Amino acid sequence: MSLPPDRAPRLADLPEVLPLFPLTGFLLLPGNWMPLNVFEPRYRHMVEDLLAEEEDGGGAYLGMIQPVVPRSDNHVDPLTVDPDDPTLYTVGCAGRIEKCEPQDDGRFHVLLRGVCRFRVAEELSPRHGYRRVRPDYSDFHADLGETAALLDPDPLLAALRDFALRQRLEIDFSRLELLPGPALVNGLSVALPFSPGEKQALLEADDLGQRHELLLSLMGMGLTPGAGDESTAAPVVH
């Protein structure tokens, strides 16, 4: 089902309590879209709770955030000291569920749209097994207007052509050339196979201009060894 369309969100519209979706290597930024295949019970409960809140007039928002210690497959390792509650970065991005398709086996196919980054102000007690925080959006109010910002995409496209040639990446430039600057910066920050730490740095950049400069720098340096092994397919939540 598709959720009802919204006007552009304001800072005051964003939830005061945000459920978390910890995933390694997958970045959500303002204006970006992320498909999720949700089938672990606690995250199925989370989606169900969010959809119920949407029906009650609330917003179906969740927070994408990375564990500090990367988990290559995002499985919980029962031998770790803290398998269900890994230490998380303090900055993530809130996304709104724009489309949700329940599956016959209980899974959900979810389409998430990035709205605004947040800083974790306080972690709250879990609900139905999933973690929740009180987010602080105050450092990132400019995110709400980021997609309308003016940014020349030409330097980024030139750097990307050189990066793709050196890394032997196949990229459809005919499609990228149609994108406005902000969409290109945020889209490449998500899609290019940088390491989880580099992706976190892109997420935490002060603003779009700084993210643009960092992205140019990362492409100039090439890939961290092993970073290209990460999948850029839709995240699977166990």
Short mmCIF file of C-alpha atoms in Angstrom, two decimals:
data_model
loop_
_atom_site.label_atom_id
_atom_site.label_comp_id
_atom_site.label_asym_id
_atom_site.label_seq_id
_atom_site.Cartn_x
_atom_site.Cartn_y
_atom_site.Cartn_z
CA MET A 1 0.00 0.00 0.00
CA SER A 2 1.08 3.57 -0.61
CA LEU A 3 0.87 6.00 2.25
CA PRO A 4 -0.94 9.30 1.64
CA PRO A 5 1.23 12.01 0.04
CA ASP A 6 2.51 14.72 2.35
CA ARG A 7 3.44 18.32 1.89
CA ALA A 8 7.13 18.99 2.38
CA PRO A 9 7.87 18.19 6.03
CA ARG A 10 8.88 20.84 8.54
CA LEU A 11 11.19 20.35 11.48
CA ALA A 12 8.16 20.45 13.79
CA ASP A 13 6.58 17.57 11.84
CA LEU A 14 9.38 15.13 12.60
CA PRO A 15 8.77 12.62 15.40
CA GLU A 16 10.08 13.15 18.92
CA VAL A 17 10.73 9.41 19.26
CA LEU A 18 12.39 7.55 16.42
CA PRO A 19 12.70 3.76 16.01
CA LEU A 20 16.10 2.69 14.71
CA PHE A 21 17.13 0.47 11.83
CA PRO A 22 20.85 -0.29 12.32
CA LEU A 23 22.51 -1.37 9.06
CA THR A 24 26.16 -1.42 8.05
CA GLY A 25 27.20 0.28 4.82
CA PHE A 26 23.77 1.55 3.74
CA LEU A 27 23.37 5.29 3.72
CA LEU A 28 20.17 7.33 3.75
CA LEU A 29 20.37 11.03 2.89
CA PRO A 30 17.74 13.73 2.37
CA GLY A 31 15.80 13.13 -0.82
CA ASN A 32 17.22 9.65 -1.38
CA TRP A 33 15.07 6.53 -1.69
CA MET A 34 15.89 3.22 -0.03
CA PRO A 35 14.11 -0.12 -0.54
CA LEU A 36 14.03 -2.45 2.47
CA ASN A 37 13.10 -6.12 2.65
CA VAL A 38 12.00 -6.58 6.27
CA PHE A 39 11.56 -10.01 7.76
CA GLU A 40 13.23 -10.16 11.20
CA PRO A 41 10.37 -10.27 13.78
CA ARG A 42 11.39 -7.16 15.75
CA TYR A 43 11.57 -5.04 12.60
CA ARG A 44 8.30 -6.45 11.32
CA HIS A 45 6.82 -5.28 14.64
CA MET A 46 8.41 -1.90 14.06
CA VAL A 47 6.81 -1.50 10.64
CA GLU A 48 3.45 -2.62 12.02
CA ASP A 49 3.72 -0.07 14.84
CA LEU A 50 4.65 2.71 12.41
CA LEU A 51 1.76 1.91 10.09
CA ALA A 52 -0.62 1.97 13.06
CA GLU A 53 0.73 5.38 14.07
CA GLU A 54 0.22 6.58 10.49
CA GLU A 55 -3.43 5.57 10.67
CA ASP A 56 -3.73 7.48 13.95
CA GLY A 57 -2.40 10.63 12.29
CA GLY A 58 1.27 10.21 13.15
CA GLY A 59 4.13 9.96 10.68
CA ALA A 60 5.65 6.66 9.60
CA TYR A 61 9.28 7.64 10.20
CA LEU A 62 12.26 5.48 11.14
CA GLY A 63 15.93 6.23 11.64
CA MET A 64 18.64 4.59 9.55
CA ILE A 65 21.93 4.41 11.46
CA GLN A 66 25.16 2.41 11.29
CA PRO A 67 26.82 0.26 13.97
CA VAL A 68 30.28 1.57 14.86
CA VAL A 69 31.77 -1.90 14.31
CA PRO A 70 30.80 -2.93 10.76
CA ARG A 71 28.69 -6.06 10.31
CA SER A 72 29.23 -7.30 6.78
CA ASP A 73 26.00 -9.30 6.61
CA ASN A 74 23.99 -7.49 9.32
CA HIS A 75 23.29 -10.80 11.06
CA VAL A 76 23.32 -10.86 14.85
CA ASP A 77 26.33 -12.83 16.06
CA PRO A 78 25.30 -14.77 19.20
CA LEU A 79 28.94 -14.96 20.34
CA THR A 80 29.37 -11.20 20.63
CA VAL A 81 29.14 -9.53 24.02
CA ASP A 82 26.20 -7.35 23.03
CA PRO A 83 24.54 -9.04 20.04
CA ASP A 84 21.22 -7.18 20.05
CA ASP A 85 22.48 -3.73 21.04
CA PRO A 86 25.68 -2.87 19.19
CA THR A 87 27.23 0.52 19.76
CA LEU A 88 25.85 2.89 17.13
CA TYR A 89 27.12 6.07 15.56
CA THR A 90 25.50 9.15 17.04
CA VAL A 91 24.28 10.52 13.69
CA GLY A 92 21.73 8.89 11.41
CA CYS A 93 19.00 9.96 8.99
CA ALA A 94 15.25 9.90 9.48
CA GLY A 95 13.25 8.50 6.59
CA ARG A 96 9.54 8.38 5.89
CA ILE A 97 7.87 5.19 4.71
CA GLU A 98 6.34 6.18 1.37
CA LYS A 99 5.24 2.71 0.31
CA CYS A 100 4.76 -0.55 2.19
CA GLU A 101 3.75 -3.88 0.67
CA PRO A 102 2.93 -6.66 3.16
CA GLN A 103 3.92 -10.12 1.90
CA ASP A 104 2.04 -13.38 2.42
CA ASP A 105 4.85 -14.75 4.62
CA GLY A 106 4.76 -11.77 7.00
CA ARG A 107 7.60 -9.78 5.45
CA PHE A 108 7.29 -6.17 4.33
CA HIS A 109 8.69 -4.54 1.21
CA VAL A 110 9.23 -0.94 2.26
CA LEU A 111 10.22 2.12 0.26
CA LEU A 112 11.84 4.77 2.44
CA ARG A 113 12.53 8.42 1.54
CA GLY A 114 15.28 10.29 3.40
CA VAL A 115 14.06 13.47 5.09
CA CYS A 116 16.44 14.84 7.73
CA ARG A 117 19.52 13.75 9.64
CA PHE A 118 19.47 13.54 13.40
CA ARG A 119 21.83 13.26 16.35
CA VAL A 120 20.99 10.75 19.06
CA ALA A 121 20.07 12.79 22.14
CA GLU A 122 18.97 9.87 24.29
CA GLU A 123 18.33 6.17 23.85
CA LEU A 124 14.97 5.03 25.20
CA SER A 125 13.72 1.65 26.30
CA PRO A 126 13.16 -0.76 23.38
CA ARG A 127 9.70 -1.58 22.10
CA HIS A 128 8.86 -5.03 20.74
CA GLY A 129 12.60 -5.71 20.53
CA TYR A 130 13.62 -2.73 18.38
CA ARG A 131 15.63 0.22 19.62
CA ARG A 132 14.28 3.75 19.93
CA VAL A 133 15.89 7.14 20.50
CA ARG A 134 14.99 10.71 21.19
CA PRO A 135 16.47 12.47 18.12
CA ASP A 136 17.89 15.98 17.94
CA TYR A 137 17.38 17.50 14.48
CA SER A 138 18.55 21.00 15.37
CA ASP A 139 21.96 20.76 13.68
CA PHE A 140 20.40 19.61 10.41
CA HIS A 141 17.44 21.94 9.76
CA ALA A 142 18.94 22.82 6.34
CA ASP A 143 18.36 19.21 5.24
CA LEU A 144 14.66 19.94 4.66
CA GLY A 145 15.51 22.31 1.81
CA GLU A 146 18.58 20.48 0.54
CA THR A 147 17.01 19.02 -2.59
CA ALA A 148 16.27 22.54 -3.87
CA ALA A 149 19.83 23.83 -3.34
CA LEU A 150 21.87 25.06 -6.31
CA LEU A 151 25.01 23.04 -7.04
CA ASP A 152 26.88 22.66 -10.33
CA PRO A 153 27.04 18.92 -11.15
CA ASP A 154 29.75 19.23 -13.83
CA PRO A 155 32.84 18.91 -11.57
CA LEU A 156 31.33 15.85 -9.92
CA LEU A 157 30.51 14.21 -13.24
CA ALA A 158 34.06 14.83 -14.48
CA ALA A 159 35.53 13.30 -11.32
CA LEU A 160 33.13 10.37 -11.57
CA ARG A 161 34.23 9.59 -15.14
CA ASP A 162 37.85 9.37 -14.00
CA PHE A 163 36.89 7.35 -10.89
CA ALA A 164 34.80 4.91 -12.93
CA LEU A 165 37.63 4.41 -15.42
CA ARG A 166 40.20 3.72 -12.68
CA GLN A 167 37.89 1.43 -10.73
CA ARG A 168 36.44 -0.27 -13.83
CA LEU A 169 32.88 0.63 -12.87
CA GLU A 170 30.07 0.56 -15.42
CA ILE A 171 27.98 3.71 -14.97
CA ASP A 172 25.10 5.01 -17.09
CA PHE A 173 26.14 8.65 -17.42
CA SER A 174 23.19 9.47 -19.68
CA ARG A 175 20.90 9.14 -16.67
CA LEU A 176 23.19 10.87 -14.20
CA GLU A 177 23.55 13.90 -16.46
CA LEU A 178 19.82 14.56 -16.01
CA LEU A 179 20.05 14.85 -12.23
CA PRO A 180 20.31 18.17 -10.39
CA GLY A 181 23.42 18.72 -8.30
CA PRO A 182 21.99 17.80 -4.85
CA ALA A 183 20.45 14.56 -6.12
CA LEU A 184 23.74 13.63 -7.82
CA VAL A 185 25.84 14.28 -4.69
CA ASN A 186 23.54 12.37 -2.36
CA GLY A 187 22.87 9.60 -4.86
CA LEU A 188 26.58 8.94 -5.47
CA SER A 189 27.32 9.11 -1.73
CA VAL A 190 24.87 6.25 -1.31
CA ALA A 191 25.67 4.22 -4.42
CA LEU A 192 29.47 4.26 -4.72
CA PRO A 193 31.21 1.37 -2.91
CA PHE A 194 32.98 3.30 -0.17
CA SER A 195 33.73 1.80 3.24
CA PRO A 196 31.18 2.14 6.08
CA GLY A 197 33.42 4.72 7.79
CA GLU A 198 33.67 6.79 4.62
CA LYS A 199 29.92 6.63 4.15
CA GLN A 200 29.45 7.81 7.73
CA ALA A 201 31.76 10.75 7.04
CA LEU A 202 29.61 11.66 4.02
CA LEU A 203 26.51 11.44 6.20
CA GLU A 204 28.01 13.67 8.89
CA ALA A 205 29.27 16.37 6.52
CA ASP A 206 28.11 19.79 7.75
CA ASP A 207 26.14 20.57 4.62
CA LEU A 208 25.69 19.67 0.96
CA GLY A 209 28.72 21.72 -0.10
CA GLN A 210 31.00 19.93 2.35
CA ARG A 211 29.59 16.54 1.29
CA HIS A 212 30.30 17.50 -2.32
CA GLU A 213 33.92 18.35 -1.51
CA LEU A 214 34.37 15.16 0.52
CA LEU A 215 32.89 13.07 -2.27
CA LEU A 216 35.31 14.61 -4.76
CA SER A 217 38.18 13.87 -2.36
CA LEU A 218 37.11 10.24 -1.85
CA MET A 219 36.82 9.67 -5.58
CA GLY A 220 40.25 11.19 -6.05
CA MET A 221 41.76 8.80 -3.50
CA GLY A 222 40.00 5.71 -4.90
CA LEU A 223 38.53 2.90 -2.83
CA THR A 224 39.60 1.59 0.56
CA PRO A 225 40.85 -2.01 0.12
CA GLY A 226 37.88 -4.34 0.44
CA ALA A 227 35.30 -1.56 0.21
CA GLY A 228 34.22 -2.69 -3.22
CA ASP A 229 33.03 -5.98 -1.76
CA GLU A 230 29.99 -4.31 -0.21
CA SER A 231 26.69 -4.89 -1.92
CA THR A 232 24.70 -1.93 -3.17
CA ALA A 233 21.53 -3.99 -3.50
CA ALA A 234 18.43 -3.45 -1.39
CA PRO A 235 19.17 -4.05 2.29
CA VAL A 236 17.79 -7.25 3.77
CA VAL A 237 16.80 -7.05 7.42
CA HIS A 238 16.89 -10.39 9.20
#
